[in-house]
Short mmCIF file of C-alpha atoms in Angstrom, two decimals:
data_model
loop_
_atom_site.label_atom_id
_atom_site.label_comp_id
_atom_site.label_asym_id
_atom_site.label_seq_id
_atom_site.Cartn_x
_atom_site.Cartn_y
_atom_site.Cartn_z
CA UNK A 1 0.04 0.00 -0.01
CA UNK A 2 2.89 2.35 0.63
CA UNK A 3 4.31 1.82 -2.88
CA UNK A 4 3.44 4.08 -5.87
CA UNK A 5 2.36 1.17 -8.04
CA UNK A 6 0.51 -0.81 -5.38
CA UNK A 7 -3.04 -2.07 -6.30
CA UNK A 8 -5.22 -1.54 -3.30
CA UNK A 9 -8.45 -2.22 -5.29
CA UNK A 10 -9.06 -5.73 -3.92
CA UNK A 11 -8.48 -4.53 -0.32
CA UNK A 12 -10.81 -1.58 -0.79
CA UNK A 13 -13.46 -3.83 -2.39
CA UNK A 14 -13.32 -6.39 0.33
CA UNK A 15 -13.48 -3.73 3.01
CA UNK A 16 -16.55 -2.18 1.48
CA UNK A 17 -18.19 -5.65 1.17
CA UNK A 18 -17.65 -6.38 4.89
CA UNK A 19 -19.55 -3.27 5.98
CA UNK A 20 -23.16 -4.29 6.94
CA UNK A 21 -24.67 -0.87 6.88
CA UNK A 22 -25.51 0.89 3.65
CA UNK A 23 -24.70 4.32 5.11
CA UNK A 24 -21.32 3.12 6.16
CA UNK A 25 -20.76 1.66 2.71
CA UNK A 26 -21.76 4.93 1.13
CA UNK A 27 -19.34 6.83 3.42
CA UNK A 28 -16.52 4.36 2.74
CA UNK A 29 -17.12 4.18 -1.07
CA UNK A 30 -17.47 7.93 -1.43
CA UNK A 31 -14.12 8.50 0.15
CA UNK A 32 -12.53 6.35 -2.54
CA UNK A 33 -12.93 9.03 -5.13
CA UNK A 34 -10.04 7.75 -7.13
CA UNK A 35 -11.75 4.42 -7.52
CA UNK A 36 -14.60 5.31 -9.74
CA UNK A 37 -15.26 1.69 -10.61
CA UNK A 38 -16.01 0.83 -7.04
CA UNK A 39 -18.35 3.87 -6.69
CA UNK A 40 -20.24 2.89 -9.81
CA UNK A 41 -20.44 -0.80 -8.74
CA UNK A 42 -21.97 -0.01 -5.43
CA UNK A 43 -24.29 2.60 -6.77
CA UNK A 44 -25.65 0.24 -9.29
CA UNK A 45 -25.77 -2.91 -7.20
CA UNK A 46 -27.42 -1.24 -4.16
CA UNK A 47 -29.77 1.14 -5.92
CA UNK A 48 -31.15 -0.29 -9.13
CA UNK A 49 -32.55 -3.49 -7.75
CA UNK A 50 -35.06 -1.65 -5.64
CA UNK A 51 -36.42 0.04 -8.79
CA UNK A 52 -36.32 -3.04 -10.96
CA UNK A 53 -38.15 -5.16 -8.35
CA UNK A 54 -40.84 -2.51 -7.96
CA UNK A 55 -44.15 -2.79 -9.84
CA UNK A 56 -44.58 0.96 -9.64
CA UNK A 57 -43.39 3.43 -12.18
CA UNK A 58 -40.51 5.51 -10.79
CA UNK A 59 -39.49 9.04 -11.68
CA UNK A 60 -36.10 9.00 -13.36
CA UNK A 61 -34.99 11.92 -11.24
CA UNK A 62 -35.52 9.83 -8.07
CA UNK A 63 -33.27 7.11 -9.55
CA UNK A 64 -30.69 9.65 -10.45
CA UNK A 65 -30.77 11.09 -7.00
CA UNK A 66 -30.48 7.72 -5.28
CA UNK A 67 -27.49 6.82 -7.55
CA UNK A 68 -25.92 10.23 -6.81
CA UNK A 69 -25.80 9.48 -3.06
CA UNK A 70 -22.96 7.26 -3.82
CA UNK A 71 -21.01 10.20 -5.38
CA UNK A 72 -21.31 13.04 -2.90
CA UNK A 73 -17.95 14.47 -4.11
CA UNK A 74 -19.47 15.32 -7.54
CA UNK A 75 -22.98 16.45 -6.49
CA UNK A 76 -23.61 20.11 -5.70
CA UNK A 77 -26.14 21.17 -3.10
CA UNK A 78 -28.22 23.16 -5.67
CA UNK A 79 -28.57 20.08 -7.83
CA UNK A 80 -29.84 18.05 -4.87
CA UNK A 81 -32.33 20.73 -4.02
CA UNK A 82 -33.90 20.65 -7.45
CA UNK A 83 -34.67 16.94 -7.17
#
């Protein structure tokens, strides 16, 4: 981990997987701003199933907002207020 070319991806992913609380996972994953793949993976795996399993029609802005929770470092407060 302390080498420039070290690959910490597997350690980060395993750490995120061991957290049993979604808020803790969001906090951990969002701090890994350099690991966009991990942020995307958790956003999709944790968010989209609840909309696909639903028989109700869901507003696309709600889906975007729920996905955006996993990326707080790129969302601005005015954007969240509009949704």
